[in-house]
mmCIF file of C-alpha atoms and ligand atoms in Angstrom:
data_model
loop_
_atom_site.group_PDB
_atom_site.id
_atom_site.type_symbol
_atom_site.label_atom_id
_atom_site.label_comp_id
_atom_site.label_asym_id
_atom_site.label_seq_id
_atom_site.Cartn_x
_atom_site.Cartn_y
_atom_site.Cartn_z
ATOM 1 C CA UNK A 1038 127.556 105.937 113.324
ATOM 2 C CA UNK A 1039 125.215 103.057 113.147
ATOM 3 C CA UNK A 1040 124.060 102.271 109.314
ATOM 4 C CA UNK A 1041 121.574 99.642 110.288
ATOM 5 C CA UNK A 1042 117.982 100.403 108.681
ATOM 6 C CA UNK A 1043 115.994 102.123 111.361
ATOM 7 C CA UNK A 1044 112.042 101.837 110.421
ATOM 8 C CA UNK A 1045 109.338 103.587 111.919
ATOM 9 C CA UNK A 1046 105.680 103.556 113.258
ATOM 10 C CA UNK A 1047 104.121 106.859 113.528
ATOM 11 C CA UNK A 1048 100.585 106.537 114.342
ATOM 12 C CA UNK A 1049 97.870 108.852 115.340
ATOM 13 C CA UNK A 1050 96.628 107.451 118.680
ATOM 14 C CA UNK A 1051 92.890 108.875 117.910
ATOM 15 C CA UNK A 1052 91.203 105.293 118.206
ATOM 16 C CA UNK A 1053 92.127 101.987 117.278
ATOM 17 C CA UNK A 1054 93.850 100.780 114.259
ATOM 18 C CA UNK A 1055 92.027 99.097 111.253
ATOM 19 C CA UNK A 1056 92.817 96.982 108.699
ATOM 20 C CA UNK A 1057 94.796 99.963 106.718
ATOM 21 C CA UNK A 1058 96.740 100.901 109.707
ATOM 22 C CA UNK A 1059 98.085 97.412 110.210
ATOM 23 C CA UNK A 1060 99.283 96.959 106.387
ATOM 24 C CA UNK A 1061 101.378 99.825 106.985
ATOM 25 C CA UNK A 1062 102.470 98.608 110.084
ATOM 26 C CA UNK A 1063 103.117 95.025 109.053
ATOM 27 C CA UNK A 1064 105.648 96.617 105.842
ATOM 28 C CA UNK A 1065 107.316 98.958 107.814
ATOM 29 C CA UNK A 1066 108.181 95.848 110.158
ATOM 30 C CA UNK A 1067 109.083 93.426 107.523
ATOM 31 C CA UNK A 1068 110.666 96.067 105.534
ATOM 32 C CA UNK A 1069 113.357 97.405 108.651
ATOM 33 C CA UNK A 1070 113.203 93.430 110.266
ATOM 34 C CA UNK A 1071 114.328 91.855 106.933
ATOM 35 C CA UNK A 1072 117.076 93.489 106.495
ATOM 36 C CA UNK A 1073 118.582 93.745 110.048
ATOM 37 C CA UNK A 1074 116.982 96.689 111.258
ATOM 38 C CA UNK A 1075 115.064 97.835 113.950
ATOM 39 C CA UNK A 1076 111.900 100.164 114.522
ATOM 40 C CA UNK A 1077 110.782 103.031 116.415
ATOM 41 C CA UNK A 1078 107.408 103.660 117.613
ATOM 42 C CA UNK A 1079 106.333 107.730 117.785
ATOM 43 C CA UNK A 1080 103.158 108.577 118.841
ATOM 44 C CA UNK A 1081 101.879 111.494 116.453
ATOM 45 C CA UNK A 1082 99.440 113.205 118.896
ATOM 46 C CA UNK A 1083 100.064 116.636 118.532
ATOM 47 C CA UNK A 1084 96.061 117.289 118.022
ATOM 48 C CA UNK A 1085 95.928 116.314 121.646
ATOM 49 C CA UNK A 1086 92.202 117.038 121.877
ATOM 50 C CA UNK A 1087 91.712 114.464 118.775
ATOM 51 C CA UNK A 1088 93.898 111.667 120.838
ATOM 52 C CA UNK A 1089 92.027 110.235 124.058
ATOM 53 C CA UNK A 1090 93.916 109.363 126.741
ATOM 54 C CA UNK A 1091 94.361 105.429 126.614
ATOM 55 C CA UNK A 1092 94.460 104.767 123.101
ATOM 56 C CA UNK A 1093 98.334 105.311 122.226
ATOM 57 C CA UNK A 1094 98.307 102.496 125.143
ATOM 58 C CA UNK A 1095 95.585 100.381 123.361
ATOM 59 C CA UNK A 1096 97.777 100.482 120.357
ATOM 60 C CA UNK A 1097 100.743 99.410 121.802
ATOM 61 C CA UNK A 1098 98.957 96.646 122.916
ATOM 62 C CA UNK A 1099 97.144 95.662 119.551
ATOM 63 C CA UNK A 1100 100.846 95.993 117.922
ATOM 64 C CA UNK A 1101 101.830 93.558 120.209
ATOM 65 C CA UNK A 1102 99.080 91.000 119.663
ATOM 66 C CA UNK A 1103 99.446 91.232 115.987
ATOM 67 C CA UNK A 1104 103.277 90.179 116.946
ATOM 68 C CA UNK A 1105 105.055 93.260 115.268
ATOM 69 C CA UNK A 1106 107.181 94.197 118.543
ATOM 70 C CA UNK A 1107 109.072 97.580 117.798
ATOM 71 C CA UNK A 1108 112.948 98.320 119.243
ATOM 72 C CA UNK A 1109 112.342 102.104 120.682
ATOM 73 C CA UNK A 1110 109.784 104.734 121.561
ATOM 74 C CA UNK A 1111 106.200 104.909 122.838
ATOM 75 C CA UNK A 1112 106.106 103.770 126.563
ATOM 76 C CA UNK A 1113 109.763 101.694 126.002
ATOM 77 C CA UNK A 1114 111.522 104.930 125.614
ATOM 78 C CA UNK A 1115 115.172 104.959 123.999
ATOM 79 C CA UNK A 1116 117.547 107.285 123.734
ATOM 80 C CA UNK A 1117 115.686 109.867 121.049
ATOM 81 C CA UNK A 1118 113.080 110.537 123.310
ATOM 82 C CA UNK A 1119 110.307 111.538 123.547
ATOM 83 C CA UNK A 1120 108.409 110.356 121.533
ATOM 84 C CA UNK A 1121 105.498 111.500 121.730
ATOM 85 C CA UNK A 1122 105.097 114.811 119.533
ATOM 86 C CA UNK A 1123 103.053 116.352 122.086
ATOM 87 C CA UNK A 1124 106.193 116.716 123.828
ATOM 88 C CA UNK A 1125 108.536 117.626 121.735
ATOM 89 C CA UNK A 1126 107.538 121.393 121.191
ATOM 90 C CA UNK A 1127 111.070 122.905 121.749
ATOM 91 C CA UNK A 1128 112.179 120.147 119.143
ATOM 92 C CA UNK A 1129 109.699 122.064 116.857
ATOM 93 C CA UNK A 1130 110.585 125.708 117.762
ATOM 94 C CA UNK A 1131 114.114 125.539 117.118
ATOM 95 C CA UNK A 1132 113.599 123.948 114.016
ATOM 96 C CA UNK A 1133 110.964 126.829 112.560
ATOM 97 C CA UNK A 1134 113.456 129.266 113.666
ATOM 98 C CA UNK A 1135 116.045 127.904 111.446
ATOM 99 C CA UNK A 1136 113.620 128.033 108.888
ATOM 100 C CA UNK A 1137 112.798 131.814 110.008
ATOM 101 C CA UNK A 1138 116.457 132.457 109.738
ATOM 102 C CA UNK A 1139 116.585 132.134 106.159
ATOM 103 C CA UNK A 1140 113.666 134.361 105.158
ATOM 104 C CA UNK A 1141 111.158 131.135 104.011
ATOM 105 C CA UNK A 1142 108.094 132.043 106.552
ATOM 106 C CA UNK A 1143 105.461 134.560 106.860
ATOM 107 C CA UNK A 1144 102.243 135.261 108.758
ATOM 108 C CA UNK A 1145 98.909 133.961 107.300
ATOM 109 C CA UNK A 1146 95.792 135.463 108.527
ATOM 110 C CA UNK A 1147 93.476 133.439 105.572
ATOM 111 C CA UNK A 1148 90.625 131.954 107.368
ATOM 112 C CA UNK A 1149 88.715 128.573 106.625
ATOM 113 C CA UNK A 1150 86.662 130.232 103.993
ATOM 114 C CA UNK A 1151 89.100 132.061 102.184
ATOM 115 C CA UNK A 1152 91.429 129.172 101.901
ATOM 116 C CA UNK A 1153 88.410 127.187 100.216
ATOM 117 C CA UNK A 1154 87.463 130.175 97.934
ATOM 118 C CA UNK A 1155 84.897 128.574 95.351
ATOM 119 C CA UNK A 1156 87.962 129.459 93.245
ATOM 120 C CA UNK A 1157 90.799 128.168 94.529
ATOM 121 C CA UNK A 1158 92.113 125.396 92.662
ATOM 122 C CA UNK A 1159 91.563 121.831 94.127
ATOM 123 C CA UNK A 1160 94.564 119.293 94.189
ATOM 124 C CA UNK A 1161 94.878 115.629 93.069
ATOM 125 C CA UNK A 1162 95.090 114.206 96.827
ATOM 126 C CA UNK A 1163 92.130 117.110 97.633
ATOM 127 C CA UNK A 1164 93.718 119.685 99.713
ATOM 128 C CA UNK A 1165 93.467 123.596 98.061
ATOM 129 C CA UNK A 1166 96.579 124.971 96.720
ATOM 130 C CA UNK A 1167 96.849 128.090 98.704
ATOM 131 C CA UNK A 1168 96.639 131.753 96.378
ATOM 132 C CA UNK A 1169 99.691 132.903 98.251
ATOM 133 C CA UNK A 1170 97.749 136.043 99.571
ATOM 134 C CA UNK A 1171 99.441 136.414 102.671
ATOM 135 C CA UNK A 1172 103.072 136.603 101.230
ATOM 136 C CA UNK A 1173 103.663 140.214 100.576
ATOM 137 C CA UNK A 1174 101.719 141.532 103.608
ATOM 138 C CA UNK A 1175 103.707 144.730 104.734
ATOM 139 C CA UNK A 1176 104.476 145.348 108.394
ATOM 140 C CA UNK A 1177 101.915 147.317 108.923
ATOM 141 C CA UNK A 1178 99.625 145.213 107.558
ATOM 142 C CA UNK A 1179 100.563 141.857 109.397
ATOM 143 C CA UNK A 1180 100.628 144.471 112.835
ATOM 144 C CA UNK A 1181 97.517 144.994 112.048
ATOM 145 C CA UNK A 1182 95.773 141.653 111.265
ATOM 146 C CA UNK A 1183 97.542 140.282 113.988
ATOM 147 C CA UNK A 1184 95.720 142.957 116.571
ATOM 148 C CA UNK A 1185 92.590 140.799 115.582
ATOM 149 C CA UNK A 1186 93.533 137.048 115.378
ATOM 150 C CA UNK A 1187 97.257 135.594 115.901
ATOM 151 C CA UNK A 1188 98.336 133.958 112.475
ATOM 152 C CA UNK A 1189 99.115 131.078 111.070
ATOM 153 C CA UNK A 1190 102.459 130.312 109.943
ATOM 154 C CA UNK A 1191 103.285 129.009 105.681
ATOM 155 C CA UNK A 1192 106.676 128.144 104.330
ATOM 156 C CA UNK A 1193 106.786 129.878 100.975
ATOM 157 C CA UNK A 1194 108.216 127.213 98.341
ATOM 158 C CA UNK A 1195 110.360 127.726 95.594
ATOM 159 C CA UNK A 1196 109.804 127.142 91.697
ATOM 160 C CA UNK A 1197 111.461 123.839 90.283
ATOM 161 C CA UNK A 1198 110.571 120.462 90.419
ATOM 162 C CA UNK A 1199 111.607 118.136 93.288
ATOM 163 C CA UNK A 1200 112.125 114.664 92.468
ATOM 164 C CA UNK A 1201 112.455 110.832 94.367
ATOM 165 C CA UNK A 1202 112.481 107.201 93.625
ATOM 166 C CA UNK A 1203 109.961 105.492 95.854
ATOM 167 C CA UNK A 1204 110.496 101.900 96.719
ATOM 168 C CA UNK A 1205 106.906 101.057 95.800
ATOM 169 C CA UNK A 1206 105.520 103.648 93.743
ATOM 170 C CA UNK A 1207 108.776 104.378 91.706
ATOM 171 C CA UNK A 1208 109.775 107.679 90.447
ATOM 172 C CA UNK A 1209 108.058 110.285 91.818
ATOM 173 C CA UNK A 1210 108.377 114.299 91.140
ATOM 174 C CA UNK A 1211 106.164 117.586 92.068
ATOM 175 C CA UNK A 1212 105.912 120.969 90.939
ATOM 176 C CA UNK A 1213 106.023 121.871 94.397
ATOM 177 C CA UNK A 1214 104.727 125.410 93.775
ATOM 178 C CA UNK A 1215 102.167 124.462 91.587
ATOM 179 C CA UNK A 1216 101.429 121.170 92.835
ATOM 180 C CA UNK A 1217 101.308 121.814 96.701
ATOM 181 C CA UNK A 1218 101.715 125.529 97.138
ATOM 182 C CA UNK A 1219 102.966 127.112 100.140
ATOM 183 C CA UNK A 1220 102.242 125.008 103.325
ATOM 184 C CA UNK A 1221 101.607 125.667 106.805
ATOM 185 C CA UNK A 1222 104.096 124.742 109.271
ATOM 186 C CA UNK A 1223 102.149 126.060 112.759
ATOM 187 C CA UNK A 1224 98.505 126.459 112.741
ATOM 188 C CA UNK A 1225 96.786 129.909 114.677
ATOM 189 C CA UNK A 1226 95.732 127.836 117.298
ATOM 190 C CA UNK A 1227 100.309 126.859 118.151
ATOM 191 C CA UNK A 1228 99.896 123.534 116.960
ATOM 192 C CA UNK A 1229 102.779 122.354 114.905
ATOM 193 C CA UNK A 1230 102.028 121.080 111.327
ATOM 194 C CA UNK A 1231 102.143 117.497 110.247
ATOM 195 C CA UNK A 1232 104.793 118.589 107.628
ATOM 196 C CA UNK A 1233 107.583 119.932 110.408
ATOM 197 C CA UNK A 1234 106.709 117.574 112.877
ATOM 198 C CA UNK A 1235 107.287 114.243 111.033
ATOM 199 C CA UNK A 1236 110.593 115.660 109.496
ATOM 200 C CA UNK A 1237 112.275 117.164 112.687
ATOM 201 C CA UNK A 1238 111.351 113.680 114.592
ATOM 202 C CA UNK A 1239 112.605 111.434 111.531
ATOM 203 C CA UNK A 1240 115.764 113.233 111.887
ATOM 204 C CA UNK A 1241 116.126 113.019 115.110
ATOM 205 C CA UNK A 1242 114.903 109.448 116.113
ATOM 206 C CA UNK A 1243 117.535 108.000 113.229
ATOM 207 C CA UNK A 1244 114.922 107.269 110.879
ATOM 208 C CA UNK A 1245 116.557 106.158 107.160
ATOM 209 C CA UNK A 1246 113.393 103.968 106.308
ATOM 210 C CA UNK A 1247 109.664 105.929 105.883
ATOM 211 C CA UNK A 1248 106.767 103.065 105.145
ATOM 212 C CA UNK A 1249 103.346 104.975 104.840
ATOM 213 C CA UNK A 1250 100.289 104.900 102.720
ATOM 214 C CA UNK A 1251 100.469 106.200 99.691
ATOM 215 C CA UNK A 1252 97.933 109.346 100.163
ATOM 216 C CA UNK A 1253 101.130 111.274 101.536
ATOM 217 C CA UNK A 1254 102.739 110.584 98.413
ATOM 218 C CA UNK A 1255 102.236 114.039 97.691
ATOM 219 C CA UNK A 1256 103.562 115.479 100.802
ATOM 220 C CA UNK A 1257 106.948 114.051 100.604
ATOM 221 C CA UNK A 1258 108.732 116.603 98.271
ATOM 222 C CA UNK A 1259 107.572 119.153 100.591
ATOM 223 C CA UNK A 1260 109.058 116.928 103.623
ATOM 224 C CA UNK A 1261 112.204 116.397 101.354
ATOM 225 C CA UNK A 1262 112.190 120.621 100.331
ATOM 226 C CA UNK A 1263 112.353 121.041 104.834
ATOM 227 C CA UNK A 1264 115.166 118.798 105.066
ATOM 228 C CA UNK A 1265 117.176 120.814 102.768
ATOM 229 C CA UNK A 1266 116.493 123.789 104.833
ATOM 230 C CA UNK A 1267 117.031 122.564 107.848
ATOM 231 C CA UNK A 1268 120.363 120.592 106.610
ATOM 232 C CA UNK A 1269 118.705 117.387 107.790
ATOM 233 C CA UNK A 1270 119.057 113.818 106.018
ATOM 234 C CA UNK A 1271 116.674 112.256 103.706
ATOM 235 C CA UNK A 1272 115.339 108.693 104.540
ATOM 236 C CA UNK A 1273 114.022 106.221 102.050
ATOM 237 C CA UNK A 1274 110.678 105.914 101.489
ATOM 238 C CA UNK A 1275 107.962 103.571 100.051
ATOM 239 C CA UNK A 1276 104.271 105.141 100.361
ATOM 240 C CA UNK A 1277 102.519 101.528 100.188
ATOM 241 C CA UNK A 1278 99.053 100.776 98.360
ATOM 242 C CA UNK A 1279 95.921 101.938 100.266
ATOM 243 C CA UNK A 1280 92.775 99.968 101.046
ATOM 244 C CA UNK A 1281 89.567 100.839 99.578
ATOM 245 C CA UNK A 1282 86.252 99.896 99.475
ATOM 246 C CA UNK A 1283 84.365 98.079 96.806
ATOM 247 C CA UNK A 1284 83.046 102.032 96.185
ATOM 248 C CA UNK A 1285 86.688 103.386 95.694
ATOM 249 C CA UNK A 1286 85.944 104.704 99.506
ATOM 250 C CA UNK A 1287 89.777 104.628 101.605
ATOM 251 C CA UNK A 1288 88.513 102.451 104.627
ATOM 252 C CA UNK A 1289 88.496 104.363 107.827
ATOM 253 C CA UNK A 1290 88.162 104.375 111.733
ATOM 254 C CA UNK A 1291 84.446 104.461 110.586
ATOM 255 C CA UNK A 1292 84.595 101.222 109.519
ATOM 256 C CA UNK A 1293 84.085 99.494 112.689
ATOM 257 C CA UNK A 1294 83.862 95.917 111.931
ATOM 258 C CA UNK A 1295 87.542 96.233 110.461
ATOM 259 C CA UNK A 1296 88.996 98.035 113.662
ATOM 260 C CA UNK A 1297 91.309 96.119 115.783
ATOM 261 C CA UNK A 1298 88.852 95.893 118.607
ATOM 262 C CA UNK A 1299 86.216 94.188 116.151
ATOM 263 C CA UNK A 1300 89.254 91.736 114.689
ATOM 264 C CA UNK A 1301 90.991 90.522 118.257
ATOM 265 C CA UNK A 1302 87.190 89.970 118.971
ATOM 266 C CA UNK A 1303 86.652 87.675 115.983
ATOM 267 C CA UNK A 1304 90.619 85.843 115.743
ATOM 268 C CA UNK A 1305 92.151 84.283 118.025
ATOM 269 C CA UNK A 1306 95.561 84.903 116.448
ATOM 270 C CA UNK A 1307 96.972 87.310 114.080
ATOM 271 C CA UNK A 1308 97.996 84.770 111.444
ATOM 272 C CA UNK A 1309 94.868 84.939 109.410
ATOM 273 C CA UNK A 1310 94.599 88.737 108.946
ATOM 274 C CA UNK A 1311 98.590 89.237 108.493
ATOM 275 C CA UNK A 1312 98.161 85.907 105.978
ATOM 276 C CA UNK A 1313 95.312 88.048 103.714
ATOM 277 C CA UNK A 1314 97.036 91.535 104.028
ATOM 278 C CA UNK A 1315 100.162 89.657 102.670
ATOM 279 C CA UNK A 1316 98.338 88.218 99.848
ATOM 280 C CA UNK A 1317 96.358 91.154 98.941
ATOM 281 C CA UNK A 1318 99.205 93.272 98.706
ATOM 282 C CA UNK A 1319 101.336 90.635 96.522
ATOM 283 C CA UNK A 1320 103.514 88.952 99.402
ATOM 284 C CA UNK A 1321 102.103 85.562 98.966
ATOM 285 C CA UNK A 1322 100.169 83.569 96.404
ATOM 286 C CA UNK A 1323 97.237 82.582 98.797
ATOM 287 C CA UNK A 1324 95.704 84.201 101.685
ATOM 288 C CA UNK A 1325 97.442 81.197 104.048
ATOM 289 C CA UNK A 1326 97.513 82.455 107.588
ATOM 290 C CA UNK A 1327 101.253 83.566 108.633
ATOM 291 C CA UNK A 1328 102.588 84.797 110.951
ATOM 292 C CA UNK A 1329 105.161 88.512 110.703
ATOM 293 C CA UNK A 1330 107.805 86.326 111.652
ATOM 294 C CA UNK A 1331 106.833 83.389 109.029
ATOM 295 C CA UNK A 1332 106.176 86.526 106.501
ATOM 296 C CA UNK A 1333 110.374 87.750 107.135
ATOM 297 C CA UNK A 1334 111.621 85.380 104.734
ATOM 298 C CA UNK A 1335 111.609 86.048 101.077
ATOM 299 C CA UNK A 1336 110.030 90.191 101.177
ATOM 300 C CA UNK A 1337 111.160 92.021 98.906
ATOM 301 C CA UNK A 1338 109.686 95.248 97.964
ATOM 302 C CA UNK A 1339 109.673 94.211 94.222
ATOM 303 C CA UNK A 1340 107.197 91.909 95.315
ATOM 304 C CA UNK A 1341 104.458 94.410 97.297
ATOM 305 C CA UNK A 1342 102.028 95.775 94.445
ATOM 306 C CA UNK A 1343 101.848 99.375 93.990
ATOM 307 C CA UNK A 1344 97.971 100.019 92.834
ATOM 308 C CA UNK A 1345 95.576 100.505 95.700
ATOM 309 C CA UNK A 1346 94.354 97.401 96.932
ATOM 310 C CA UNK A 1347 90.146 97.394 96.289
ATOM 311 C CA UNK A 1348 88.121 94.866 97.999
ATOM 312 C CA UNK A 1349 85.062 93.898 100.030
ATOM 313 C CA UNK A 1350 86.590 93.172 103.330
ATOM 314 C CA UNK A 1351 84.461 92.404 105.798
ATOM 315 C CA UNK A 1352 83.256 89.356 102.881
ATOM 316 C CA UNK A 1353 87.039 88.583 103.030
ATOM 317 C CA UNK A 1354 87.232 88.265 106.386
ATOM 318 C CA UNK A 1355 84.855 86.480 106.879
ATOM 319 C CA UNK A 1356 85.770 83.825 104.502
ATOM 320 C CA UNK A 1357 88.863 82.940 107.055
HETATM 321 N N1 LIG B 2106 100.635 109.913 111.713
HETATM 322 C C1 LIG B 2106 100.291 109.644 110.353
HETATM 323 C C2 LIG B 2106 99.080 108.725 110.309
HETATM 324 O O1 LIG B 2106 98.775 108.069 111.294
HETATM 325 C C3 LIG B 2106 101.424 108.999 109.587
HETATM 326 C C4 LIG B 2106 102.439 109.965 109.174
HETATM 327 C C5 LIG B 2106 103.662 109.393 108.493
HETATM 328 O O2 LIG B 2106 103.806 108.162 108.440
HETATM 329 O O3 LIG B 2106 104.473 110.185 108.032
HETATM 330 O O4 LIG B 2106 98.449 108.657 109.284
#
């Protein structure tokens, strides 16, 4: 068994990365590079109609440029392949069965507008916590609904805390029943959840190191509740600071003139945007261009701030 630290990217090929994207991508390297380790790139496109065809290529190419070369996965393949989620249905399948196995799904038939009830309580990261009205359906009743509309399909969680040290963000627990309810693992459409998905293919590509932003915080005791079930291993994790806006706004796809295509347009070389993410998130004392390779020696997770990271950007970057 290898016990090297195997990292991970796991983007969502629905456009080109921005500035956000490559902080995450620039820890996760240093992170697994620094101490010996390598990293895997999975695409995760299972909304295939919300990935167009060309951009999990276009971001294999801007990974490149920015000089953070992965080991394994996307179009280098490996030996955990694929890796691509929209491929890896049967991967998906076998796991909800386990999970059917032990009694911990049911049907939902809630649509859209019953899930956002005026009354249903809102949670910290914004997502409803759902009433649980689909849990004690009888089988008559789920025959029924079905008839009309196939169903969705929710992991019902149990009551207790579930608790983690994060390697940025600390301790971390969750009422997971009050705090993030009972989840969906497949959508009505057949679409496997985010939640399964990301745990089944962590598993199975090796993955002991999980770098993401810290707005899925709040979805990793639920991740960590699926691994017990499906007797898989925990990784490590460190959900990193996000990037807002002056506003509080998390920067997004929408803003264009911090997408990769605007930056490669206005750099010549990564060094100047890896220099300010590194200094912005507490790697180095000044924004000095640097390279991922320069950036290796001396991080340290201690280091890498945990508050979000609030700033006017564009004015940043254009200051380089
Ligand atoms: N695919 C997700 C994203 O691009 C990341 C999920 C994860 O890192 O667990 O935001």
């Amino acid at each position: 068994m290898e016990n090297r630290v195997i990292g991970r990217f796991a983007p969502t090929p629905s456009g080109r990365m921005h500035l956000g994207n490559v902080l995450c991508a620039l820890l996760a390297w240093l992170s697994a590079r620094s101490s010996g380790g390598k990293i895997v790139l999975r695409l995760e496109d299972l909304d295939t109609h919300r990935c167009p065809p060309g951009a999990a290529g276009q971001l294999e190419d801007d990974l490149l440029w920015l000089g953070l070369p992965w080991d394994e996965g996307g179009s280098l393949g490996g030996p955990h392949g694929p890796y691509f989620q929209s491929q890896c249905t049967s991967y998906y399948e076998e796991a909800l069965h386990t999970l059917q196995q032990q009694g911990l799904l049911y049907p939902c038939f809630c649509t859209r507008a019953e899930l956002h009830a005026a009354d249903a309580p809102h949670l910290s990261d914004g997502r409803v916590l759902y009433s649980g009205k689909c849990r004690h359906l009888s089988a008559e009743e789920i025959a029924e609904k079905a008839n009309v509309h196939p169903p969705a399909i929710r992991l019902r969680v149990p009551d207790g805390r579930i608790a983690f040290l994060d390697r940025c963000q600390g301790l971390y627990t969750q009422d997971l029943a009050r705090e993030f309810g009972d989840f969906l693992v497949r959508r009505s459409d057949g679409v496997f959840a985010y939640q399964l998905a990301v745990v089944v293919d962590d598993a199975r590509m090796g993955v002991t190191e999980v770098v993401r932003g810290r707005d899925l915080l709040s979805s990793t005791p639920a991740q960590l509740y699926l691994m017990r079930m499906l007797h898989l291993p925990a990784p490590r994790y460190a959900h990193i600071p996000l990037l807002l806006a002056p506003d509080g706004r998390r920067l997004s796809k929408r803003d264009g003139d911090l997408s990769l295509e605007a930056l490669r347009a206005r750099f010549r070389s990564p060094e100047p945007i890896l220099g300010l993410l590194a200094y912005l998130c507490g790697l180095q004392e000044k924004p000095k261009p640097k390279s991922a390779q320069a950036l290796l020696e001396g991080f340290s997770w201690e280091k890498v701030r945990r508050e979000d990271i609030r700033a006017d950007f564009p004015r940043l970057l254009k200051k380089l």
